[in-house]
Structures are given as structure tokens and as C-alpha cells.
Short mmCIF file of C-alpha atoms in Angstrom, two decimals:
data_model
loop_
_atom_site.label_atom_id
_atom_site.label_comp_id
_atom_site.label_asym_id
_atom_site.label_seq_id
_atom_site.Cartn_x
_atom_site.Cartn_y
_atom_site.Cartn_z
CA UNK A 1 39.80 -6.42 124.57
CA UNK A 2 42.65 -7.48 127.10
CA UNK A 3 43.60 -10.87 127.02
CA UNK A 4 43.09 -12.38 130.06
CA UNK A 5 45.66 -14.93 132.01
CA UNK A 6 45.21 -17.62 133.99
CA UNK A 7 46.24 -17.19 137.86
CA UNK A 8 48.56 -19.36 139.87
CA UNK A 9 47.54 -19.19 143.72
CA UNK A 10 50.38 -20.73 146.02
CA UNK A 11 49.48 -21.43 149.95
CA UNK A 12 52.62 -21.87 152.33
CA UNK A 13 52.69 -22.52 155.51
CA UNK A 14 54.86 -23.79 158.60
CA UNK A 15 54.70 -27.52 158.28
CA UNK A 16 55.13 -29.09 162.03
CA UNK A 17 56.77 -32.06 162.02
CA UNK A 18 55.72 -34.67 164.27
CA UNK A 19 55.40 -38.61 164.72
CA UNK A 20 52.62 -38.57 166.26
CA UNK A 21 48.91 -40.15 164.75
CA UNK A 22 45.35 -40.05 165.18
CA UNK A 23 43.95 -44.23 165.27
CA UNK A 24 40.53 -43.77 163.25
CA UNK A 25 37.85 -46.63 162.37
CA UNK A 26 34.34 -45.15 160.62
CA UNK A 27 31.28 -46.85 159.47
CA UNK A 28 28.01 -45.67 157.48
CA UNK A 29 24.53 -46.80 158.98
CA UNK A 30 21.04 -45.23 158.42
CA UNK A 31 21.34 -44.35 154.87
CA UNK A 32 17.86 -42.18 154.11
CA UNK A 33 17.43 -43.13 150.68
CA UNK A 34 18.02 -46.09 147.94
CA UNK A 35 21.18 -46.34 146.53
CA UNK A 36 22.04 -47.30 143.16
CA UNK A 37 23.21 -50.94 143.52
CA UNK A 38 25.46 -53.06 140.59
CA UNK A 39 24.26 -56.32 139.48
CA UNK A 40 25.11 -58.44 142.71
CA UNK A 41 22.68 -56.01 144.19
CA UNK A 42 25.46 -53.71 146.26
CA UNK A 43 27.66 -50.99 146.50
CA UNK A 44 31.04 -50.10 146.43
CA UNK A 45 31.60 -48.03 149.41
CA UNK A 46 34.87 -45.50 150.22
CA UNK A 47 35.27 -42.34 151.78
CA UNK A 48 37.63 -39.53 151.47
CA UNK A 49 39.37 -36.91 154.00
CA UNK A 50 39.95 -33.61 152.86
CA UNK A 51 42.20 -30.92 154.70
CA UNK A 52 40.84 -27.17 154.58
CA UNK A 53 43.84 -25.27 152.91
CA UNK A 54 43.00 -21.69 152.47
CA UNK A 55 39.65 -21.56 150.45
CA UNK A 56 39.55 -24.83 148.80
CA UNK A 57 40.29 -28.49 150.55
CA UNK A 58 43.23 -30.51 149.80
CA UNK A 59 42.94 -34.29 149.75
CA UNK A 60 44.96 -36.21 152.44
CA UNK A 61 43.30 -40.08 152.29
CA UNK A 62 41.41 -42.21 150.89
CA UNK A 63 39.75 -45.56 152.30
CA UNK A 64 39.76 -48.99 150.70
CA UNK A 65 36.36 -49.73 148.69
CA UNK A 66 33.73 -51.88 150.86
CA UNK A 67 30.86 -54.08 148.41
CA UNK A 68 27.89 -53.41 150.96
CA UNK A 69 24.63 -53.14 150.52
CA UNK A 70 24.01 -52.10 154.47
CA UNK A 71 26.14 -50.50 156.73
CA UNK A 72 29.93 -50.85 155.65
CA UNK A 73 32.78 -51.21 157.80
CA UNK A 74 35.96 -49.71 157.06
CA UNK A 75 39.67 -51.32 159.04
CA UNK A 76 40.83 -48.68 161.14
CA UNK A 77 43.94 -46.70 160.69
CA UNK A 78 46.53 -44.57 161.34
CA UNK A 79 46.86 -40.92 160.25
CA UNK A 80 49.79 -38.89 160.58
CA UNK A 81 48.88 -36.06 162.49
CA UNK A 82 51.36 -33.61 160.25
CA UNK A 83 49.52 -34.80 156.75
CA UNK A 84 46.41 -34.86 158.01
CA UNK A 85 46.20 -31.01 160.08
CA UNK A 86 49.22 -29.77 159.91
CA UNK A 87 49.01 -30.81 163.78
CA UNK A 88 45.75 -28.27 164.26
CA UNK A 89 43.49 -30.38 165.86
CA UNK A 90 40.90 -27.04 165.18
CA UNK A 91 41.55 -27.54 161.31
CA UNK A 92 38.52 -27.91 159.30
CA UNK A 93 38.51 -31.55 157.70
CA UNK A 94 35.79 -33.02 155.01
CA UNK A 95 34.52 -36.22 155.16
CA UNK A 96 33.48 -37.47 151.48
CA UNK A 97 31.15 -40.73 151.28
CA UNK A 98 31.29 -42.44 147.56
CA UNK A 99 30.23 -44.85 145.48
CA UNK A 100 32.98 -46.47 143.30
CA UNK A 101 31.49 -46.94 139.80
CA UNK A 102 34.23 -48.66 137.46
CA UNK A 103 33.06 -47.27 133.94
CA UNK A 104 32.40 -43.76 134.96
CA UNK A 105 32.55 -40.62 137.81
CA UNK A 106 32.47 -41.55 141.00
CA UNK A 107 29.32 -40.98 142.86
CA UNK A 108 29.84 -38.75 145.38
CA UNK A 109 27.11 -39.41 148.12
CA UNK A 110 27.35 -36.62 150.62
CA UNK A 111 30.23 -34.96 152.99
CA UNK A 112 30.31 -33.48 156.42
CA UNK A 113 32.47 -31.02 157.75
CA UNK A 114 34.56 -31.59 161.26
CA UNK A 115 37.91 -31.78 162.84
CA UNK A 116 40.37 -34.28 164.95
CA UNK A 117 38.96 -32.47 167.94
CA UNK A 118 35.40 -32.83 167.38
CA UNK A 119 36.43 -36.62 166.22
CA UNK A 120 38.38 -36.82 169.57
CA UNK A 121 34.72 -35.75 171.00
CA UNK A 122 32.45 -38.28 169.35
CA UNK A 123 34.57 -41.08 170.03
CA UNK A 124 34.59 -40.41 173.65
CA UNK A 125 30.81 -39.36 173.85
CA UNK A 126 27.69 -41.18 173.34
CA UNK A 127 26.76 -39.65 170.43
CA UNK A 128 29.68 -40.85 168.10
CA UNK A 129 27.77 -40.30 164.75
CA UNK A 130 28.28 -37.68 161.97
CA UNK A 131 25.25 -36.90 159.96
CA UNK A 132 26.06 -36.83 155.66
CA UNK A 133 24.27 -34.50 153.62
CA UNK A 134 24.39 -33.43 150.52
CA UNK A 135 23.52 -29.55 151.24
CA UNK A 136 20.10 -30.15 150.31
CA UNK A 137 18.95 -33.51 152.77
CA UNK A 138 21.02 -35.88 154.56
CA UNK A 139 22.30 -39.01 153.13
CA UNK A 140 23.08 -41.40 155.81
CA UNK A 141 25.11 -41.40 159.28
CA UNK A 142 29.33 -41.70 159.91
CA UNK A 143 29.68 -43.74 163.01
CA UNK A 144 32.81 -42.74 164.76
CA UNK A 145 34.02 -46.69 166.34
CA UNK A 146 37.30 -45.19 167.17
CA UNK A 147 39.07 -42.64 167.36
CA UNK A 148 42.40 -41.55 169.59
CA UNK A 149 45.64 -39.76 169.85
CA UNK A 150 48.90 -41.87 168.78
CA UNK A 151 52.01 -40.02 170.72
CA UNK A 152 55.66 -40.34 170.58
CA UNK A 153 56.62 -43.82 171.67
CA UNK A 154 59.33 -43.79 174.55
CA UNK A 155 62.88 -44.44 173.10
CA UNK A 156 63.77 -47.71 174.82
CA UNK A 157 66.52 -47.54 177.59
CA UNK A 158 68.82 -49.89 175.84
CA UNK A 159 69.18 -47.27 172.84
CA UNK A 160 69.83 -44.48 175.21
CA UNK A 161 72.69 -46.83 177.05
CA UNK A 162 76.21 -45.74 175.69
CA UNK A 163 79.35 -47.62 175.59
CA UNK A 164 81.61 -47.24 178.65
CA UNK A 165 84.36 -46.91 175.45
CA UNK A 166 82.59 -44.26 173.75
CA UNK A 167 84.87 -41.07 172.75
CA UNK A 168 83.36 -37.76 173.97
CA UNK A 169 83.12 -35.21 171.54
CA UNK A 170 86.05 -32.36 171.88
CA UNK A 171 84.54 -28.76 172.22
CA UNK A 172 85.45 -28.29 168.28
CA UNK A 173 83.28 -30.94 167.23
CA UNK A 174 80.44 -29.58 169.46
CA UNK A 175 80.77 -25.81 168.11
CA UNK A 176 79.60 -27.19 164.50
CA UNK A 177 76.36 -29.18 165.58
CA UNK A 178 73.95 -26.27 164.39
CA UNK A 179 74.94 -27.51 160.87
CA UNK A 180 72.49 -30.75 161.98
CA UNK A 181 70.01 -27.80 161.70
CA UNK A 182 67.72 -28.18 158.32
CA UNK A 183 66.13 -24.92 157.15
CA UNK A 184 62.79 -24.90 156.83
CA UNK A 185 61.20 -23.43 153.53
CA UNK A 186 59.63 -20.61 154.80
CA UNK A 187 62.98 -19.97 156.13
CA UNK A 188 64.66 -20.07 152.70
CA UNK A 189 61.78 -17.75 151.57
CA UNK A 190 62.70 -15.26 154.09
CA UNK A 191 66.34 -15.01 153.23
CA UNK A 192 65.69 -13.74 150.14
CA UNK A 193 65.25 -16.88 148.03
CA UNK A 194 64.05 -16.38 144.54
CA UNK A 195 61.48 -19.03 143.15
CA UNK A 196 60.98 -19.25 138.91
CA UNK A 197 57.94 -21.61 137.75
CA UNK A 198 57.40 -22.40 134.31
CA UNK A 199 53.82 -23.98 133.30
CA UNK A 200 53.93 -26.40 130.00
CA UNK A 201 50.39 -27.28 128.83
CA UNK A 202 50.45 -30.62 126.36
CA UNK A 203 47.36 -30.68 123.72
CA UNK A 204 48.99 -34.19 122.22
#
């Protein structure tokens, strides 16, 4: 018969650049069923945030590991809004609860599907909780403590403040400023650019 190939799928898109961050602090409550606890009768708690990127969902952070055996509490943080949506605040994002196990897989406890937007929502509402399931019953509860919209900090004056001595640029000098100008990759792939990609497998 034919032999068959393996496919490469490539996903580009516009990547916005910004400084600004979404301020995030989650906790787990309610859990619906036992979990399986070490020997100092706990578990090692972290979640994960995936970013929806075409069909399948791209990694973007991962939490610090909490020993609970109740509700853990994980330090809040500070997302860049680029990494973490691509500044779509509509972007799907999944939410991973699992259980760290040192000698083998990770348990993977449940995951629900949101956004920054709906995260925005709960924070704000009364109802700040996320329900986990595992596509088949629910696993426990995401508490949303925190979460809010980092912007651009002002530049301070003093940086803005110029030197009475300061030379002004001559009209030359300003002609060739669009060089400052980085071309995006998109932009490359638009002109025409070529890409090659060779793919090595090692069976040492």
C-alpha cells in the first residue's frame, strides 16, 4: 500500500504586544469525592492554564504545588495578557486541577473551560466559583479570590522632562526613524519569505 507520512500542522497568528496583566489568585473547595492522599495523609495540589490555539490547547502556566488535604490556596499572580490570550479576553482558556505524584503521571483531577472575561465576571460577582469536572461528574469547585486588569503604568514626569541642552534632531535624522520599525512575522511571511524545516528523530 502507500506509505503514509506524518503531518506537521503550523498555527500563526498576529501576536499583540502589550504590557499589560491580568492579577489572578484561585483556590479549590468542595471537592465531591476522596482523593488519593500520600503517607502524611495529603495532597500535592497545582493547576494548569491552557490557551485554546486552533483545535488543541497550548500550555501558558503552571502554579506552584500546595500539600493540602482541604481546600488549597494558591499566591496570586500576574499574567501577561499577550502569553496568556493573545490579548482576547473572549479566548477560550482551560483550567487543569492535579495531583503531583513524584514516581509516576500526574493525576489529572478535572478541568473547566472559561476566559479572562468570564474570570473578570466571577471576581466581580457573587458567584466567583468555577465548577471542575471530569466530563463525566464534577470534581470539586475553583474559587475565583481575585481577579483584575493590570494596565500600562503612567511613565513618570521626570522621564518625560528633557534637558534644556538637548540637540533637536535635524529633518535628516527624522526621515530614517521608520527603520525603529520591527517587522512582524506575518509580515515577513507576506513578502514572500520562504521557510525550510527539517525534522531529526533520535532512537539512541
Amino acid at each position: 500500500g502507500m506509505c503514509s507520512f506524518p503531518s506537521i500542522w503550523v498555527h500563526v497568528e498576529k501576536y499583540e504586544e502589550t504590557s499589560d496583566k491580568l492579577t489572578l489568585q484561585l483556590s479549590a473547595k468542595k471537592f465531591y469525592f476522596n482523593i488519593d492522599k500520600n503517607l502524611f495523609g495529603s495532597s500535592n495540589f497545582f493547576f494548569t492554564i491552557s490557551k485554546k490555539i486552533g483545535k488543541l490547547w497550548k500550555l501558558v502556566y503552571r502554579s506552584d504545588c500546595i500539600r493540602s488535604n482541604e481546600e488549597p490556596v494558591w499566591k496570586k499572580m500576574k499574567l501577561d495578557l499577550s502569553t496568556l490570550c493573545n490579548c482576547d479576553l473572549d479566548r477560550p482558556l482551560l483550567i487543569e486541577l492535579l495531583d503531583y505524584k513524584k514516581r509516576k503521571k500526574n493525576l489529572i483531577l478535572g478541568g473547566v473551560k472559561t476566559s479572562v472575561k468570564h474570570l473578570l465576571y466571577l471576581s466581580a460577582a457573587n458567584n466567583k466559583s468555577l465548577r471542575l469536572h471530569t466530563g463525566v461528574s464534577d470534581v470539586c469547585e475553583i474559587l475565583v479570590m481575585k481577579a483584575s486588569l493590570v494596565t500600562n503604568e503612567p511613565v513618570r514626569a521626570s522621564s518625560l522632562q528633557r534637558k534644556e541642552n538637548t540637540d533637536i534632531a535635524s529633518p535628516a535624522e527624522n526621515s530614517f526613524s521608520g527603520l525603529n520599525n520591527i517587522p512582524k512575522f506575518l509580515e515577513y511571511l507576506s513578502g514572500g519569505c520562504e521557510l525550510s524545516l527539517c525534522v531529526a528523530i533520535d532512537f539512541s
